[in-house]
mmCIF file of C-alpha atoms in Angstrom:
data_model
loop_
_atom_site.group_PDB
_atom_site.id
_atom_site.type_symbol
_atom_site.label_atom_id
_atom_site.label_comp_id
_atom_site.label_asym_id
_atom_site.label_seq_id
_atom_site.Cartn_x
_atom_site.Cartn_y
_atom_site.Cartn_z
ATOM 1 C CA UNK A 23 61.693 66.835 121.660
ATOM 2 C CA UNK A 24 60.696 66.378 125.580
ATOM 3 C CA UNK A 25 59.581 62.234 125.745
ATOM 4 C CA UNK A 26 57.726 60.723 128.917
ATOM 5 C CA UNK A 27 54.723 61.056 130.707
ATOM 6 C CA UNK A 28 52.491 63.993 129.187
ATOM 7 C CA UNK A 29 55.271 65.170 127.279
ATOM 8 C CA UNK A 30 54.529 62.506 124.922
ATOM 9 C CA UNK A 31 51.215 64.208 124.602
ATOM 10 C CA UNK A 32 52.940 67.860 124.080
ATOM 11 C CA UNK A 33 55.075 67.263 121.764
ATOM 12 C CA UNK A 34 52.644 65.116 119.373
ATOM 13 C CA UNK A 35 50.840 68.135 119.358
ATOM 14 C CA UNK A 36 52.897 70.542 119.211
ATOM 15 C CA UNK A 37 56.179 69.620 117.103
ATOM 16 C CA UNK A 38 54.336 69.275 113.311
ATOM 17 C CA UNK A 39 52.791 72.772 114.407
ATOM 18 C CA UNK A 40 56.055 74.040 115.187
ATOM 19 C CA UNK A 41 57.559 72.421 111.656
ATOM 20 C CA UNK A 42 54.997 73.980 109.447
ATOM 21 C CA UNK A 43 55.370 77.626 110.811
ATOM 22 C CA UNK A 44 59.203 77.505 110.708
ATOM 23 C CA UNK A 45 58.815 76.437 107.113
ATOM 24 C CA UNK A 46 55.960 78.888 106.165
ATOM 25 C CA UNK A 47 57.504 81.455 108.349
ATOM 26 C CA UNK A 48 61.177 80.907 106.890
ATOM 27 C CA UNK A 49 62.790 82.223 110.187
ATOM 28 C CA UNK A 50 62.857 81.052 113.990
ATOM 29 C CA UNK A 51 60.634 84.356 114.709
ATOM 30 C CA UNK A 52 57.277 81.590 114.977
ATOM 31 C CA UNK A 53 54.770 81.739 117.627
ATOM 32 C CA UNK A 54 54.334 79.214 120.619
ATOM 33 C CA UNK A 55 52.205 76.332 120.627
ATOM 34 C CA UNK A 56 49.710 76.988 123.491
ATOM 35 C CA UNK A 57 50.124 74.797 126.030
ATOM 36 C CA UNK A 58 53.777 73.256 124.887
ATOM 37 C CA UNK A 59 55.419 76.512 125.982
ATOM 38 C CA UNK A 60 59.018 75.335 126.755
ATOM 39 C CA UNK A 61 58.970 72.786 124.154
ATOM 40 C CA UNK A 62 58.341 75.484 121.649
ATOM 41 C CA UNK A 63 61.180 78.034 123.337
ATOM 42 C CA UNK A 64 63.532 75.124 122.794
ATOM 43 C CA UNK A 65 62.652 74.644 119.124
ATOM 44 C CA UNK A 66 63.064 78.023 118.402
ATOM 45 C CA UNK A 67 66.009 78.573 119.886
ATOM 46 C CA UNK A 68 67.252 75.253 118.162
ATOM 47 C CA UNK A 69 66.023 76.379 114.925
ATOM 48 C CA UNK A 70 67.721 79.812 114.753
ATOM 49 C CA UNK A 71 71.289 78.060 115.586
ATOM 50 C CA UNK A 72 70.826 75.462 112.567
ATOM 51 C CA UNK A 73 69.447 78.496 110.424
ATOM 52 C CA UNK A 74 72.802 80.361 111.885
ATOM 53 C CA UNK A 75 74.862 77.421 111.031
ATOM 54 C CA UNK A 76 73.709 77.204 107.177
ATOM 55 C CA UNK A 77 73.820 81.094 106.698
ATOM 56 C CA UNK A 78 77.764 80.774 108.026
ATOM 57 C CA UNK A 79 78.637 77.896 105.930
ATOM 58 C CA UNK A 80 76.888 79.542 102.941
ATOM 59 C CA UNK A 81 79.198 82.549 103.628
ATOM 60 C CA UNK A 82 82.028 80.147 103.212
ATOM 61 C CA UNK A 83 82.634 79.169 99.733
ATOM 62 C CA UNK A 84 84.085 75.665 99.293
ATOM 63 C CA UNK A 85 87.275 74.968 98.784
ATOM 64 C CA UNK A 86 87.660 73.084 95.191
ATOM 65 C CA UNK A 87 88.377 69.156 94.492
ATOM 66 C CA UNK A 88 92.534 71.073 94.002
ATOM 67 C CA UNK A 89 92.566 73.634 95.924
ATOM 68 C CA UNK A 90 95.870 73.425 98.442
ATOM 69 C CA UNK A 91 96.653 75.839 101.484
ATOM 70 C CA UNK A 92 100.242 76.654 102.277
ATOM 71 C CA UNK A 93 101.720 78.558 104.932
ATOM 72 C CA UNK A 94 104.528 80.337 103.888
ATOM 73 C CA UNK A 95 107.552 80.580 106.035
ATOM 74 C CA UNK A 96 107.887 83.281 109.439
ATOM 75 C CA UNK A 97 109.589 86.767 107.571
ATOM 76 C CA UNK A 98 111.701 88.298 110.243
ATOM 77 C CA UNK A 99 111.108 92.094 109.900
ATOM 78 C CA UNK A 100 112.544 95.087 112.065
ATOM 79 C CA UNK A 101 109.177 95.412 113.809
ATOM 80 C CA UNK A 102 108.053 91.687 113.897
ATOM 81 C CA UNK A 103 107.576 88.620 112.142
ATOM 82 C CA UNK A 104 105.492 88.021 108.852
ATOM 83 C CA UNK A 105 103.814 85.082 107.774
ATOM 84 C CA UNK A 106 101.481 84.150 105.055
ATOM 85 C CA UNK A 107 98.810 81.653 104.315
ATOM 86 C CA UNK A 108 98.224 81.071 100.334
ATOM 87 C CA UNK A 109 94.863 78.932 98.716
ATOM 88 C CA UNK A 110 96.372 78.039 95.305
ATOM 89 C CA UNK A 111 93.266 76.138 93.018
ATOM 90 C CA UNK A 112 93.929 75.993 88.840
ATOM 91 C CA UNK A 113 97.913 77.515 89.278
ATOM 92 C CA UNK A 114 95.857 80.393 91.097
ATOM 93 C CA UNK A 115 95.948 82.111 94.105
ATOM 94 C CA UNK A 116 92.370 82.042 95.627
ATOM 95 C CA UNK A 117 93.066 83.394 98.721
ATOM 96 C CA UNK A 118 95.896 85.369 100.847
ATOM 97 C CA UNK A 119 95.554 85.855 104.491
ATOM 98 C CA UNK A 120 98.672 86.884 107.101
ATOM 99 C CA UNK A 121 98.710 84.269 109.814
ATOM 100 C CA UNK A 122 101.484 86.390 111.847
ATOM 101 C CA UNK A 123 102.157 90.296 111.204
ATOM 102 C CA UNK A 124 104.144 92.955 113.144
ATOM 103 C CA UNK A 125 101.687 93.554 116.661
ATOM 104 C CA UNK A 126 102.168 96.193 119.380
ATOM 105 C CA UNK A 127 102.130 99.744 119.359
ATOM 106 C CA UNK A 128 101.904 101.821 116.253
ATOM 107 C CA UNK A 129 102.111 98.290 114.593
ATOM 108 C CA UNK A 130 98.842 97.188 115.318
ATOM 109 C CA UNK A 131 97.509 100.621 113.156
ATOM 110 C CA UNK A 132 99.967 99.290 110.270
ATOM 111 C CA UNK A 133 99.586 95.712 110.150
ATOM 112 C CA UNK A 134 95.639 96.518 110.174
ATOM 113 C CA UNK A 135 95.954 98.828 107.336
ATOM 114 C CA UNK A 136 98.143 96.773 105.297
ATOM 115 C CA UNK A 137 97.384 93.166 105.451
ATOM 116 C CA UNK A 138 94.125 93.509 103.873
ATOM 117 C CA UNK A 139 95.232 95.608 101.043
ATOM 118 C CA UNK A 140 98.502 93.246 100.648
ATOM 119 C CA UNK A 141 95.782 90.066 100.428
ATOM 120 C CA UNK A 142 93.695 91.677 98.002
ATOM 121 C CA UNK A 143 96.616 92.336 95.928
ATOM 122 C CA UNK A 144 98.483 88.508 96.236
ATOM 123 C CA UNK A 145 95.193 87.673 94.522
ATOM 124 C CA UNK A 146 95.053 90.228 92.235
ATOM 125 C CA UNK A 147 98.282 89.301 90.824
ATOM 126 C CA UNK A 148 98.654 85.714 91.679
ATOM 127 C CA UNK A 149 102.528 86.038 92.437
ATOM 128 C CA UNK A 150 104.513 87.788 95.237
ATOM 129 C CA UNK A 151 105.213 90.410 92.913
ATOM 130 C CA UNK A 152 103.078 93.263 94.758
ATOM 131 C CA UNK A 153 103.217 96.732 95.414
ATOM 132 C CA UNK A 154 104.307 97.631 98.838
ATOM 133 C CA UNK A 155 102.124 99.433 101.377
ATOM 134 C CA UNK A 156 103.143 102.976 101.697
ATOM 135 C CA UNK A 157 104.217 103.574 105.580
ATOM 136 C CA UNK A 158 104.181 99.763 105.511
ATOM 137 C CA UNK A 159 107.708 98.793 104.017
ATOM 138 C CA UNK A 160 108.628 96.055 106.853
ATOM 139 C CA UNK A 161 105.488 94.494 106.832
ATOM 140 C CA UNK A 162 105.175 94.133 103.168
ATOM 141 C CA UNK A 163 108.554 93.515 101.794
ATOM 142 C CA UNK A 164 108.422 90.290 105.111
ATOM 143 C CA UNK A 165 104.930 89.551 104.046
ATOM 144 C CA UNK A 166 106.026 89.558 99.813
ATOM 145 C CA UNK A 167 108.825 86.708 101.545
ATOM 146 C CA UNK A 168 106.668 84.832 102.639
ATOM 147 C CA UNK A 169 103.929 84.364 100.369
ATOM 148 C CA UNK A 170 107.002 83.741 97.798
ATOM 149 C CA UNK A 171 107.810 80.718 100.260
ATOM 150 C CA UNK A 172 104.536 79.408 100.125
ATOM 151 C CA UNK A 173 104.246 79.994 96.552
ATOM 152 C CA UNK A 174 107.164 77.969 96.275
ATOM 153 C CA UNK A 175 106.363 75.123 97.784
ATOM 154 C CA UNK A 176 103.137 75.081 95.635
ATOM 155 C CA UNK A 177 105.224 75.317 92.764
ATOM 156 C CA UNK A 178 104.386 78.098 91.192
#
């Protein structure tokens, strides 16, 4: 909070004010302290990026204590390279995302149709052994390669 001079003064005031109506309030939508008027703009705009911070890193589960990531290696396919990114935790796959996929063009309408579903389903069945996209046969049988090599080097 501002220091020096009649700031000092300000902010005594104003600061435990400010902490007890962003806890009663449970949001950065509190009202100003009269007379501390940029001192309470800059707390509230200070307290909605922690309260953004904490709602993102809820949103991110943690990883467990053996949880690995593995990138798979680069699939060449007709239309572009393929490459997957594997969370294994408990001989499991957690999580699938495409790190590289098939761009440009009708691609882009492809790739953005199929990697999702071709995630879910590396998940789902926890081995590269996945259905193929229909109108997505490149993509898929380069992106089934490639989570096999990741899978592989997780050993599993």
């Amino acid at each position: 909070a501002p220091k020096g001079g009649q700031s000092d003064q300000i902010t005594a005031n104003a600061v435990p004010r400010l902490n007890q109506a962003a806890v009663a309030a449970g949001t950065a939508d509190i009202d100003a302290v009269s007379g501390a008027t940029y001192t309470s703009a800059g707390y509230k705009k200070s307290l909605q990026s922690a309260l953004d911070k904490a709602k993102a890193a809820a949103q991110t589960p943690a990883a467990p204590a053996d949880a690995r990531t593995l990138t798979g290696a680069v699939a060449q396919t007709q239309y572009g390279p393929v490459q997957v990114r594997v969370t294994v935790s408990g001989g499991k796959i957690t999580a699938a995302d495409a790190v590289q996929a098939p761009k440009g063009g009708q691609s882009d309408q492809i790739t953005a149709n199929a990697v999702p579903r071709l995630n879910q389903a590396a998940v789902a069945a926890g081995t590269a052994d996945i259905d193929a996209v229909s109108g997505a046969t490149y993509t898929s049988a380069g992106y089934k390669q490639s989570l096999q090599s990741a899978l592989d080097q997780a050993g599993g």
